Amino acid sequence: EIAHQEAYQLQLYNRNSGEVREVVFKRGNDVISKERPTFITAISDTSAWYATESGLFQIDIKNQEIKHLLLGRKDKEESYPFPVSYVLSESHVLVLHREGEEKLWIGLQGTGINVLDTKTMEVEYLSTENGLSNNTVVGLLPDKYGYWISTFNGLSYLDTTTMKFRNFYRSNGISHNEFNRFSSL
């Protein structure tokens, strides 16, 4: 019996020319080809945050290298050829939202939301202990005053001026308590 190992590719689409090309990372930086992607968000035309089930990579597409890897605080240390920070509350990232130049909102499997200051690499942790409806976060949608957060058990609204949550469930009129990944509008 032969074990099948999937390889994942990051492809870059040029909307002007219609050209699609594979991003090939320099030797030692090919670790993301083994990681199942869950979400990606651009930082600029040449760099992005690449979320996986095993951590969050900051990638430099222009120079074909990984600039940083963020892992859960409970993960055991491994040797990588790029900087690693053990700051996330969990390594299984489900959704990302970039707020301005310095904040990255990270929805995680089972531990809520991590808000990363991308300059200092400091993290604020938000979970059911703070009032979030559930710790598996599958959607993050901003509005003028805060964030709508879809979870596996309810819809939460976080007012970012007060940092207070308001939760909505089926009993409040939503059609179902469990939200699926990528089902937000």
Backbone as a printed PyTorch tensor [residue, N CA C, xyz], in Angstrom:
tensor([[[  0.8410,  -1.1770,   0.0000],
         [  0.0000,   0.0000,   0.0000],
         [  0.8860,   1.2400,   0.0000]],

        [[  0.6070,   2.1490,  -0.8830],
         [  1.4070,   3.3670,  -1.0000],
         [  0.6360,   4.5070,  -0.3480]],

        [[  1.3010,   5.2010,   0.5720],
         [  0.6830,   6.3560,   1.2280],
         [  0.7090,   7.5400,   0.2700]],

        [[ -0.4160,   8.2170,   0.1590],
         [ -0.5220,   9.3860,  -0.7080],
         [ -0.3850,  10.6380,   0.1480]],

        [[  0.5760,  11.4820,  -0.1860],
         [  0.7610,  12.7310,   0.5330],
         [  0.3990,  13.8720,  -0.4000]],

        [[ -0.5220,  14.7200,   0.0490],
         [ -0.9180,  15.8490,  -0.7750],
         [  0.1380,  16.9390,  -0.7020]],

        [[  0.3190,  17.6400,  -1.7950],
         [  1.1950,  18.8080,  -1.8270],
         [  0.3290,  20.0040,  -2.2070]],

        [[  0.4830,  21.0800,  -1.4680],
         [ -0.3100,  22.2780,  -1.7050],
         [  0.5470,  23.3220,  -2.3970]],

        [[ -0.0780,  24.0740,  -3.2890],
         [  0.6280,  25.0970,  -4.0420],
         [  0.0000,  26.4490,  -3.7830]],

        [[  0.8350,  27.4590,  -3.7300],
         [  0.3690,  28.8320,  -3.7110],
         [  0.5430,  29.3500,  -5.1290]],

        [[ -0.5510,  29.8460,  -5.7140],
         [ -0.4870,  30.3540,  -7.0730],
         [ -0.8240,  31.8330,  -7.0620]],

        [[ -0.1500,  32.5760,  -7.9000],
         [ -0.3280,  34.0150,  -8.0020],
         [ -1.0280,  34.3250,  -9.3230]],

        [[ -2.1180,  35.0510,  -9.2480],
         [ -2.8900,  35.4180, -10.4280],
         [ -2.6520,  36.8870, -10.7370]],

        [[ -2.2500,  37.1830, -11.9690],
         [ -2.0650,  38.5520, -12.4240],
         [ -3.3490,  38.9640, -13.1310]],

        [[ -4.1280,  39.8250, -12.4960],
         [ -5.4270,  40.1860, -13.0730],
         [ -5.2920,  41.0050, -14.3500]],

        [[ -4.1640,  41.6590, -14.5810],
         [ -3.9650,  42.4270, -15.8220],
         [ -3.6980,  41.5200, -17.0120]],

        [[ -2.8450,  40.5270, -16.8130],
         [ -2.4800,  39.6510, -17.9320],
         [ -3.2770,  38.3510, -17.9620]],

        [[ -3.8860,  37.9880, -16.8460],
         [ -4.5930,  36.7220, -16.7620],
         [ -3.6640,  35.5480, -16.4960]],

        [[ -2.3700,  35.8290, -16.3210],
         [ -1.3780,  34.7920, -16.0940],
         [ -1.4830,  34.2430, -14.6640]],

        [[ -1.3370,  32.9270, -14.5390],
         [ -1.2890,  32.2520, -13.2500],
         [  0.0610,  31.5680, -13.1490]],

        [[  0.7630,  31.8040, -12.0220],
         [  2.0510,  31.1370, -11.8470],
         [  2.1580,  30.6160, -10.4240]],

        [[  2.8430,  29.5110, -10.2920],
         [  3.0730,  28.9150,  -8.9860],
         [  4.1850,  29.6820,  -8.2790]],

        [[  3.9910,  29.9520,  -6.9800],
         [  5.0400,  30.5560,  -6.1640],
         [  5.8800,  29.4110,  -5.6200]],

        [[  7.1470,  29.3870,  -6.0090],
         [  8.0640,  28.3470,  -5.5690],
         [  8.9940,  28.9670,  -4.5370]],

        [[  9.0050,  28.4100,  -3.3350],
         [  9.8130,  28.9700,  -2.2610],
         [ 11.2360,  28.4390,  -2.3090]],

        [[ 12.1500,  29.2430,  -1.8050],
         [ 13.5610,  28.8520,  -1.7590],
         [ 13.7370,  27.6120,  -0.8920]],

        [[ 14.7980,  26.8900,  -1.1410],
         [ 15.1100,  25.6600,  -0.4060],
         [ 15.0300,  25.9070,   1.1030]],

        [[ 14.3730,  25.0070,   1.8050],
         [ 14.2070,  25.1470,   3.2440],
         [ 12.9450,  25.8920,   3.6240]],

        [[ 12.3420,  26.5830,   2.6570],
         [ 11.1180,  27.3200,   2.9060],
         [  9.9220,  26.6430,   2.2420]],

        [[ 10.0590,  25.3830,   1.8800],
         [  8.9820,  24.6860,   1.1960],
         [  7.9960,  24.0410,   2.1600]],

        [[  8.0660,  24.3910,   3.4380],
         [  7.2180,  23.7700,   4.4520],
         [  5.7270,  23.9790,   4.1670]],

        [[  5.3450,  25.0980,   3.5480],
         [  3.9140,  25.3130,   3.3260],
         [  3.3310,  24.3630,   2.2890]],

        [[  4.1570,  23.7490,   1.4700],
         [  3.6220,  22.7880,   0.5050],
         [  3.0500,  21.5560,   1.2040]],

        [[  3.4250,  21.3590,   2.4570],
         [  2.9380,  20.2190,   3.2400],
         [  1.7950,  20.6130,   4.1820]],

        [[  1.4550,  21.8850,   4.2180],
         [  0.4370,  22.3800,   5.1410],
         [ -0.8710,  22.6670,   4.4080]],

        [[ -1.9620,  22.1440,   4.9320],
         [ -3.2720,  22.3550,   4.3060],
         [ -3.7290,  23.7960,   4.5400]],

        [[ -3.8960,  24.5750,   3.4660],
         [ -4.3020,  25.9750,   3.6260],
         [ -5.7560,  26.1030,   4.0500]],

        [[ -6.0320,  27.1060,   4.8650],
         [ -7.4020,  27.3720,   5.3000],
         [ -7.8680,  28.7730,   4.9280]],

        [[ -6.9250,  29.7180,   4.8220],
         [ -7.2980,  31.1040,   4.5290],
         [ -6.0330,  31.8580,   4.1350]],

        [[ -6.1910,  32.8890,   3.3020],
         [ -5.0580,  33.7450,   2.9520],
         [ -5.5480,  35.1780,   2.8860]],

        [[ -4.7260,  36.1080,   3.3420],
         [ -5.0700,  37.5210,   3.2350],
         [ -3.8160,  38.3030,   2.8730]],

        [[ -3.9610,  39.2190,   1.9280],
         [ -2.8170,  39.9800,   1.4350],
         [ -2.3850,  41.0330,   2.4470]],

        [[ -1.0930,  41.2430,   2.5200],
         [ -0.5260,  42.3660,   3.2580],
         [ -0.2200,  43.4730,   2.2530]],

        [[  0.3160,  43.0690,   1.1230],
         [  0.6320,  43.9750,   0.0180],
         [  0.5900,  43.1470,  -1.2660]],

        [[  1.0410,  43.7410,  -2.3500],
         [  1.0940,  42.9960,  -3.6160],
         [  2.1260,  41.8790,  -3.5860]],

        [[  3.0600,  41.9440,  -2.6420],
         [  4.1470,  40.9710,  -2.6340],
         [  4.2430,  40.1460,  -1.3550]],

        [[  3.3320,  40.3390,  -0.4020],
         [  3.3780,  39.5140,   0.8100],
         [  1.9710,  39.2500,   1.3290]],

        [[  1.8520,  38.1840,   2.1350],
         [  0.5310,  37.7710,   2.6140],
         [  0.6600,  36.9660,   3.8950]],

        [[ -0.4640,  36.8240,   4.5990],
         [ -0.5880,  35.8810,   5.7090],
         [ -1.2610,  34.6400,   5.1420]],

        [[ -0.6730,  33.4840,   5.3860],
         [ -1.1240,  32.2060,   4.8330],
         [ -1.4910,  31.3150,   6.0130]],

        [[ -2.7850,  31.0930,   6.2120],
         [ -3.2680,  30.3110,   7.3560],
         [ -3.3990,  28.8450,   6.9860]],

        [[ -3.0540,  27.9780,   7.9360],
         [ -3.1560,  26.5400,   7.7330],
         [ -3.7400,  25.8990,   8.9870]],

        [[ -3.9200,  24.5890,   8.9190],
         [ -4.3670,  23.8440,  10.0950],
         [ -3.2440,  23.6890,  11.1150]],

        [[ -2.0280,  24.0570,  10.7260],
         [ -0.8570,  23.8750,  11.5920],
         [ -0.1680,  25.1730,  11.9870]],

        [[ -0.7340,  26.3120,  11.6590],
         [ -0.1190,  27.5750,  12.0230],
         [ -0.3690,  28.6470,  10.9880]],

        [[  0.2140,  29.8090,  11.2380],
         [  0.0260,  30.9860,  10.3970],
         [  1.3840,  31.4520,   9.8830]],

        [[  1.5320,  31.4980,   8.5650],
         [  2.7850,  31.8780,   7.9350],
         [  2.6870,  33.2910,   7.3750]],

        [[  3.7270,  34.0830,   7.5940],
         [  3.8610,  35.3590,   6.9090],
         [  4.8080,  35.0950,   5.7490]],

        [[  4.3100,  35.2880,   4.5230],
         [  5.1190,  34.9210,   3.3670],
         [  5.4660,  36.1450,   2.5370]],

        [[  6.6660,  36.1350,   2.0080],
         [  7.1730,  37.1600,   1.1100],
         [  7.1840,  36.5380,  -0.2830]],

        [[  6.1830,  36.8680,  -1.0780],
         [  6.0280,  36.2670,  -2.4000],
         [  7.1220,  36.7530,  -3.3450]],

        [[  7.4650,  38.0350,  -3.2620],
         [  8.4830,  38.5980,  -4.1600],
         [  9.8300,  37.8990,  -3.9810]],

        [[ 10.2420,  37.7020,  -2.7300],
         [ 11.5450,  37.0820,  -2.4680],
         [ 11.4590,  35.5720,  -2.2620]],

        [[ 10.2760,  35.0210,  -2.4170],
         [ 10.0360,  33.5790,  -2.3400],
         [ 10.5330,  32.9690,  -1.0320]],

        [[ 10.1390,  33.6050,   0.0840],
         [ 10.5460,  33.0600,   1.3730],
         [  9.4830,  33.2860,   2.4310]],

        [[  9.5650,  32.4780,   3.4670],
         [  8.6810,  32.6290,   4.6100],
         [  9.3830,  33.5420,   5.5990]],

        [[  8.6990,  34.6130,   5.9920],
         [  9.3100,  35.5740,   6.8960],
         [  9.0750,  35.2070,   8.3570]],

        [[  7.9700,  34.4950,   8.6200],
         [  7.6260,  34.2050,  10.0050],
         [  6.6000,  33.0840,  10.0610]],

        [[  6.5860,  32.3680,  11.1620],
         [  5.5880,  31.3380,  11.4210],
         [  5.0630,  31.5270,  12.8310]],

        [[  3.7460,  31.5610,  12.9730],
         [  3.1200,  31.6730,  14.2880],
         [  2.4700,  30.3500,  14.6270]],

        [[  2.7630,  29.8350,  15.8070],
         [  2.2240,  28.5650,  16.2650],
         [  1.5120,  28.7450,  17.5970]],

        [[  0.7320,  27.7330,  17.9570],
         [  0.0480,  27.7460,  19.2380],
         [  1.0270,  27.6510,  20.3970]],

        [[  0.6640,  28.2400,  21.5180],
         [  1.5360,  28.2640,  22.7000],
         [  1.8390,  26.8740,  23.2240]],

        [[  0.9610,  25.9140,  22.9350],
         [  1.1300,  24.5570,  23.4500],
         [  1.9280,  23.6560,  22.5160]],

        [[  2.2500,  24.1500,  21.3160],
         [  2.9730,  23.3250,  20.3540],
         [  4.4060,  23.0980,  20.8040]],

        [[  4.9160,  21.9150,  20.4760],
         [  6.3110,  21.6460,  20.8170],
         [  7.2240,  22.2880,  19.7890]],

        [[  8.3760,  22.6700,  20.2350],
         [  9.3110,  23.4000,  19.3900],
         [  9.9310,  22.4980,  18.3230]],

        [[ 10.0420,  23.0370,  17.1360],
         [ 10.7230,  22.3640,  16.0390],
         [ 11.6960,  23.3630,  15.4290]],

        [[ 12.5910,  22.8710,  14.6240],
         [ 13.5870,  23.7370,  14.0000],
         [ 13.1220,  24.1170,  12.5980]],

        [[ 12.9980,  25.4100,  12.3420],
         [ 12.6140,  25.9100,  11.0300],
         [ 13.6720,  26.9100,  10.5660]],

        [[ 13.8540,  27.0790,   9.2540],
         [ 14.8590,  28.0210,   8.7450],
         [ 14.3510,  29.4670,   8.6650]],

        [[ 13.3770,  29.8330,   9.5020],
         [ 12.8250,  31.1820,   9.5330],
         [ 12.3180,  31.4290,  10.9430]],

        [[ 12.0600,  32.6850,  11.3190],
         [ 11.6260,  32.9750,  12.6950],
         [ 10.2950,  32.3160,  13.0400]],

        [[ 10.1800,  31.8290,  14.2690],
         [  8.9660,  31.1920,  14.7680],
         [  8.5720,  31.8650,  16.0790]],

        [[  7.2930,  32.2060,  16.2100],
         [  6.7690,  32.7440,  17.4620],
         [  5.6650,  31.8260,  17.9520]],

        [[  5.7200,  31.4600,  19.2180],
         [  4.7120,  30.5870,  19.8190],
         [  3.7330,  31.4590,  20.6010]],

        [[  2.8660,  32.1590,  19.8780],
         [  1.9990,  33.1530,  20.5050],
         [  0.5060,  32.8760,  20.3440]],

        [[  0.1180,  32.0650,  19.3630],
         [ -1.3050,  31.8140,  19.1580],
         [ -1.8350,  30.8860,  20.2420]],

        [[ -3.1160,  31.0150,  20.5570],
         [ -3.7090,  30.1250,  21.5590],
         [ -3.9550,  28.7340,  20.9920]],

        [[ -3.8970,  28.5890,  19.6690],
         [ -4.1280,  27.3120,  18.9660],
         [ -3.5300,  27.4770,  17.5750]],

        [[ -3.0170,  26.4190,  16.9930],
         [ -2.3850,  26.5130,  15.6670],
         [ -3.3560,  26.3250,  14.5000]],

        [[ -4.5510,  25.7710,  14.7380],
         [ -5.5080,  25.5170,  13.6620],
         [ -6.2960,  26.8030,  13.3690]],

        [[ -5.8480,  27.5330,  12.3540],
         [ -6.4630,  28.8050,  11.9800],
         [ -7.5750,  28.5550,  10.9670]],

        [[ -8.7480,  29.1490,  11.2050],
         [ -9.8860,  28.9690,  10.3060],
         [-10.1810,  30.1900,   9.4410]],

        [[ -9.9440,  31.4000,   9.9710],
         [-10.3180,  32.6070,   9.2480],
         [ -9.4070,  33.7530,   9.6820]],

        [[ -9.1800,  34.6850,   8.7520],
         [ -8.3600,  35.8670,   9.0260],
         [ -9.0870,  37.1170,   8.5820]],

        [[ -8.8070,  38.2200,   9.2640],
         [ -9.2330,  39.5320,   8.7850],
         [ -8.1490,  40.5340,   9.1560]],

        [[ -7.6720,  41.2490,   8.1490],
         [ -6.6380,  42.2610,   8.3840],
         [ -7.3170,  43.5970,   8.6330]],

        [[ -6.9760,  44.2130,   9.7630],
         [ -7.5190,  45.5320,  10.1130],
         [ -6.3840,  46.5450,  10.0030]],

        [[ -6.4340,  47.3640,   8.9740],
         [ -5.3810,  48.3630,   8.7740],
         [ -4.0310,  47.7220,   8.5210]],

        [[ -3.0030,  48.4310,   8.8840],
         [ -1.6390,  47.9680,   8.6430],
         [ -1.0790,  47.1140,   9.7670]],

        [[ -1.6420,  47.2200,  10.9840],
         [ -0.9740,  46.6050,  12.1270],
         [ -1.7540,  45.5360,  12.8720]],

        [[ -3.0320,  45.3050,  12.5550],
         [ -3.7990,  44.3070,  13.3060],
         [ -4.2630,  43.1870,  12.4030]],

        [[ -4.1380,  41.9750,  12.9230],
         [ -4.6480,  40.8040,  12.2230],
         [ -5.5550,  40.0500,  13.1810]],

        [[ -6.8290,  39.9070,  12.8000],
         [ -7.8100,  39.1540,  13.5840],
         [ -7.7590,  37.7150,  13.0990]],

        [[ -7.6200,  36.7790,  14.0450],
         [ -7.4080,  35.3770,  13.7120],
         [ -8.4820,  34.5400,  14.4000]],

        [[ -9.3390,  33.8780,  13.6130],
         [-10.3520,  32.9760,  14.1540],
         [ -9.7890,  31.5690,  14.2050]],

        [[ -9.9160,  30.9210,  15.3520],
         [ -9.2630,  29.6380,  15.5820],
         [-10.2410,  28.5160,  15.8790]],

        [[ -9.7700,  27.3050,  15.7200],
         [-10.5240,  26.0970,  16.0330],
         [-10.4140,  25.8310,  17.5360]],

        [[-11.4540,  26.1670,  18.2780],
         [-11.5190,  25.7680,  19.6820],
         [-10.9890,  26.7230,  20.7290]],

        [[-10.3360,  27.8330,  20.3280],
         [ -9.8240,  28.7660,  21.3430],
         [-10.2120,  30.2150,  21.0890]],

        [[-11.1520,  30.4690,  20.1980],
         [-11.6750,  31.8170,  20.0080],
         [-10.9210,  32.6490,  18.9920]],

        [[-10.6360,  33.8820,  19.3810],
         [-10.0190,  34.8680,  18.4980],
         [ -8.7080,  35.3290,  19.1070]],

        [[ -7.6970,  35.4470,  18.2640],
         [ -6.4450,  36.0890,  18.6520],
         [ -6.3270,  37.3430,  17.8090]],

        [[ -6.0510,  38.4850,  18.4410],
         [ -5.8380,  39.7340,  17.7260],
         [ -4.3460,  40.0380,  17.8040]],

        [[ -3.6780,  39.9410,  16.6680],
         [ -2.2310,  40.0810,  16.5950],
         [ -1.8450,  41.4940,  16.1860]],

        [[ -0.9720,  42.1290,  16.9730],
         [ -0.3280,  43.3680,  16.5700],
         [  0.8720,  42.9440,  15.7320]],

        [[  0.8320,  43.1740,  14.4350],
         [  1.8530,  42.6460,  13.5390],
         [  3.1970,  43.3700,  13.6640]],

        [[  3.2240,  44.4920,  14.3360],
         [  4.5040,  45.1990,  14.5510],
         [  5.2250,  44.6560,  15.7810]],

        [[  4.4770,  44.4660,  16.8900],
         [  5.0930,  44.0260,  18.1480],
         [  5.0010,  42.5210,  18.3540]],

        [[  4.1530,  41.8470,  17.5640],
         [  3.8700,  40.4070,  17.6820],
         [  3.2000,  40.0760,  19.0230]],

        [[  2.5550,  41.0550,  19.6350],
         [  1.7870,  40.8090,  20.8470],
         [  0.3730,  40.4050,  20.4500]],

        [[ -0.2420,  39.5430,  21.2750],
         [ -1.5520,  38.9880,  20.9680],
         [ -2.5310,  39.2660,  22.0950]],

        [[ -3.7530,  39.6600,  21.7070],
         [ -4.8660,  39.7720,  22.6480],
         [ -5.7550,  38.5570,  22.3970]],

        [[ -6.1390,  37.8700,  23.4660],
         [ -6.9230,  36.6420,  23.3600],
         [ -8.3700,  36.9220,  23.7570]],

        [[ -9.3170,  36.5490,  22.8780],
         [-10.7470,  36.7080,  23.1420],
         [-11.4070,  35.3410,  23.0110]],

        [[-12.2320,  34.9790,  24.0000],
         [-12.8550,  33.6520,  24.0010],
         [-14.1850,  33.7150,  24.7320]],

        [[-14.7440,  32.5430,  24.9960],
         [-15.9950,  32.4850,  25.7530],
         [-15.8270,  33.0970,  27.1440]],

        [[-14.6210,  33.0850,  27.6580],
         [-14.3560,  33.7230,  28.9590],
         [-14.6100,  35.2240,  28.9090]],

        [[-14.4760,  35.8230,  27.7160],
         [-14.7470,  37.2530,  27.5310],
         [-16.1750,  37.5160,  27.0670]],

        [[-16.9450,  36.4490,  26.7540],
         [-18.3200,  36.6180,  26.3020],
         [-18.6090,  36.1420,  24.8980]],

        [[-17.6130,  35.6660,  24.1630],
         [-17.8180,  35.1090,  22.8320],
         [-18.7620,  33.9050,  22.9270]],

        [[-19.6500,  33.7300,  21.9540],
         [-20.6570,  32.6640,  22.0340],
         [-20.0640,  31.2580,  21.9680]],

        [[-18.9470,  31.0690,  21.2560],
         [-18.3180,  29.7580,  21.1120],
         [-16.8700,  29.9730,  20.6870]],

        [[-15.9970,  29.0490,  21.0230],
         [-14.5740,  29.2210,  20.7390],
         [-14.1080,  28.7070,  19.3810]],

        [[-15.0170,  28.1810,  18.5440],
         [-14.6420,  27.8430,  17.1750],
         [-15.2000,  28.9420,  16.2760]],

        [[-14.3070,  29.7770,  15.7690],
         [-14.6820,  30.9750,  15.0190],
         [-14.4520,  30.7260,  13.5310]],

        [[-15.5350,  30.8450,  12.7410],
         [-15.4570,  30.5520,  11.3110],
         [-15.6860,  31.7720,  10.4210]],

        [[-16.0480,  32.9100,  11.0070],
         [-16.2630,  34.1100,  10.2130],
         [-15.9930,  35.3630,  11.0270]],

        [[-15.3450,  36.3510,  10.3890],
         [-15.0560,  37.6490,  11.0100],
         [-15.4080,  38.7390,  10.0150]],

        [[-16.4870,  39.4660,  10.2750],
         [-16.9020,  40.5380,   9.3710],
         [-16.9650,  41.8570,  10.1310]],

        [[-16.1740,  42.8440,   9.7040],
         [-16.1940,  44.1330,  10.4010],
         [-17.3540,  45.0040,   9.9380]],

        [[-17.7740,  45.8950,  10.8200],
         [-18.6460,  46.9930,  10.4260],
         [-18.0830,  48.2570,  11.0710]],

        [[-18.8420,  49.3320,  11.0600],
         [-18.3540,  50.6270,  11.5410],
         [-17.9530,  50.6150,  13.0160]],

        [[-18.5850,  49.7540,  13.8300],
         [-18.3750,  49.7870,  15.2800],
         [-17.7400,  48.5300,  15.8610]],

        [[-17.5570,  47.4940,  15.0540],
         [-17.0180,  46.2730,  15.6300],
         [-16.9780,  45.1300,  14.6300]],

        [[-17.2030,  43.9250,  15.1540],
         [-17.1120,  42.7050,  14.3420],
         [-18.3010,  41.7930,  14.5710]],

        [[-18.8230,  41.2340,  13.4570],
         [-19.7880,  40.1450,  13.4930],
         [-18.9650,  38.8670,  13.4010]],

        [[-19.1750,  37.9630,  14.3340],
         [-18.3470,  36.7750,  14.4630],
         [-19.2350,  35.5420,  14.4180]],

        [[-19.1010,  34.7380,  13.3710],
         [-19.8880,  33.5080,  13.2950],
         [-19.0750,  32.3620,  13.8900]],

        [[-19.7720,  31.5090,  14.6430],
         [-19.1190,  30.4300,  15.3800],
         [-19.8880,  29.1250,  15.1900]],

        [[-19.3790,  28.0790,  15.8020],
         [-20.0690,  26.7920,  15.7650],
         [-21.2850,  26.7660,  16.6930]],

        [[-21.4570,  27.7860,  17.5300],
         [-22.6470,  27.8590,  18.3790],
         [-23.0350,  29.3130,  18.6030]],

        [[-23.6650,  29.9070,  17.5980],
         [-24.1820,  31.2540,  17.7220],
         [-23.3960,  32.2880,  16.9360]],

        [[-24.0050,  33.4540,  16.8590],
         [-23.4320,  34.6130,  16.1990],
         [-23.1230,  35.6360,  17.2780]],

        [[-21.9020,  36.1390,  17.3080],
         [-21.5170,  37.1480,  18.2960],
         [-21.2650,  38.4710,  17.5980]],

        [[-21.5700,  39.5440,  18.3190],
         [-21.1870,  40.8760,  17.8590],
         [-20.2720,  41.4740,  18.9110]],

        [[-19.0880,  41.9070,  18.4960],
         [-18.1430,  42.5480,  19.3980],
         [-18.0960,  44.0270,  19.0890]],

        [[-18.5110,  44.8370,  20.0670],
         [-18.3910,  46.2920,  19.9690],
         [-16.9650,  46.6240,  20.3720]],

        [[-16.1500,  47.0650,  19.4280],
         [-14.7340,  47.2830,  19.7170],
         [-14.4680,  48.5550,  20.5170]],

        [[-15.4730,  49.4070,  20.6850],
         [-15.2730,  50.5710,  21.5530],
         [-15.3980,  50.1790,  23.0220]],

        [[-16.2750,  49.2150,  23.3320],
         [-16.4610,  48.7620,  24.7220],
         [-15.8270,  47.4010,  24.9840]],

        [[-15.4780,  46.6800,  23.8970],
         [-14.9550,  45.3030,  23.9550],
         [-15.9520,  44.3640,  24.6480]],

        [[-17.2290,  44.6020,  24.4230],
         [-18.3070,  43.7620,  24.9610],
         [-18.9490,  42.9820,  23.8290]],

        [[-19.3040,  41.7290,  24.1300],
         [-19.9740,  40.8600,  23.1680],
         [-21.4760,  40.8720,  23.3890]],

        [[-22.2110,  40.7420,  22.2870],
         [-23.6450,  40.4670,  22.3260],
         [-23.8390,  39.2370,  21.4500]],

        [[-24.5310,  38.2300,  21.9890],
         [-24.6680,  36.9560,  21.2910],
         [-26.0900,  36.7230,  20.8000]],

        [[-26.1930,  36.0620,  19.6560],
         [-27.4720,  35.7520,  19.0290],
         [-27.5200,  34.2610,  18.7270]],

        [[-28.6900,  33.6930,  19.0320],
         [-28.9030,  32.2580,  18.8200],
         [-30.2230,  32.0600,  18.1010]],

        [[-30.5610,  30.8050,  17.8750],
         [-31.8260,  30.4800,  17.2220],
         [-33.0130,  31.1010,  17.9690]],

        [[-32.9260,  31.1150,  19.2740],
         [-34.0010,  31.7070,  20.0820],
         [-34.1440,  33.2130,  19.8490]],

        [[-33.1160,  33.8450,  19.2650],
         [-33.1640,  35.2700,  18.9300],
         [-33.5760,  35.5130,  17.4850]],

        [[-33.8180,  34.4240,  16.7220],
         [-34.3120,  34.5890,  15.3640],
         [-33.3630,  34.2000,  14.2530]],

        [[-32.1240,  33.8070,  14.5600],
         [-31.2740,  33.3380,  13.4680],
         [-31.7020,  31.9160,  13.1070]],

        [[-31.4390,  31.4970,  11.8840],
         [-31.9940,  30.2360,  11.3940],
         [-31.3600,  28.9960,  12.0090]],

        [[-30.1080,  29.1050,  12.4680],
         [-29.4230,  27.9570,  13.0410],
         [-28.2910,  28.4660,  13.9110]],

        [[-27.9410,  27.7270,  14.9440],
         [-26.8540,  28.1560,  15.8280],
         [-25.4670,  27.8840,  15.2570]],

        [[-25.3290,  26.8520,  14.4130],
         [-24.0080,  26.4920,  13.9030],
         [-23.7700,  27.0980,  12.5310]],

        [[-22.6850,  27.8440,  12.4180],
         [-22.2840,  28.4340,  11.1500],
         [-21.1980,  27.5780,  10.5200]],

        [[-21.2430,  27.4710,   9.2010],
         [-20.2130,  26.7510,   8.4620],
         [-19.0950,  27.7150,   8.0660]],

        [[-17.9280,  27.1470,   7.7880],
         [-16.8170,  27.9730,   7.3220],
         [-17.1970,  28.6490,   6.0050]],

        [[-16.7810,  29.8650,   5.8400],
         [-16.9680,  30.6740,   4.6280],
         [-18.4400,  31.0150,   4.3630]],

        [[-19.3150,  30.8300,   5.3420],
         [-20.7240,  31.1810,   5.1230],
         [-21.0380,  32.4700,   5.8670]],

        [[-20.5370,  33.5560,   5.3250],
         [-20.8150,  34.8560,   5.9260],
         [-21.0410,  35.8730,   4.8180]],

        [[-21.7870,  36.8920,   5.1300],
         [-22.1270,  37.8950,   4.1380],
         [-22.2550,  39.2380,   4.8190]]])
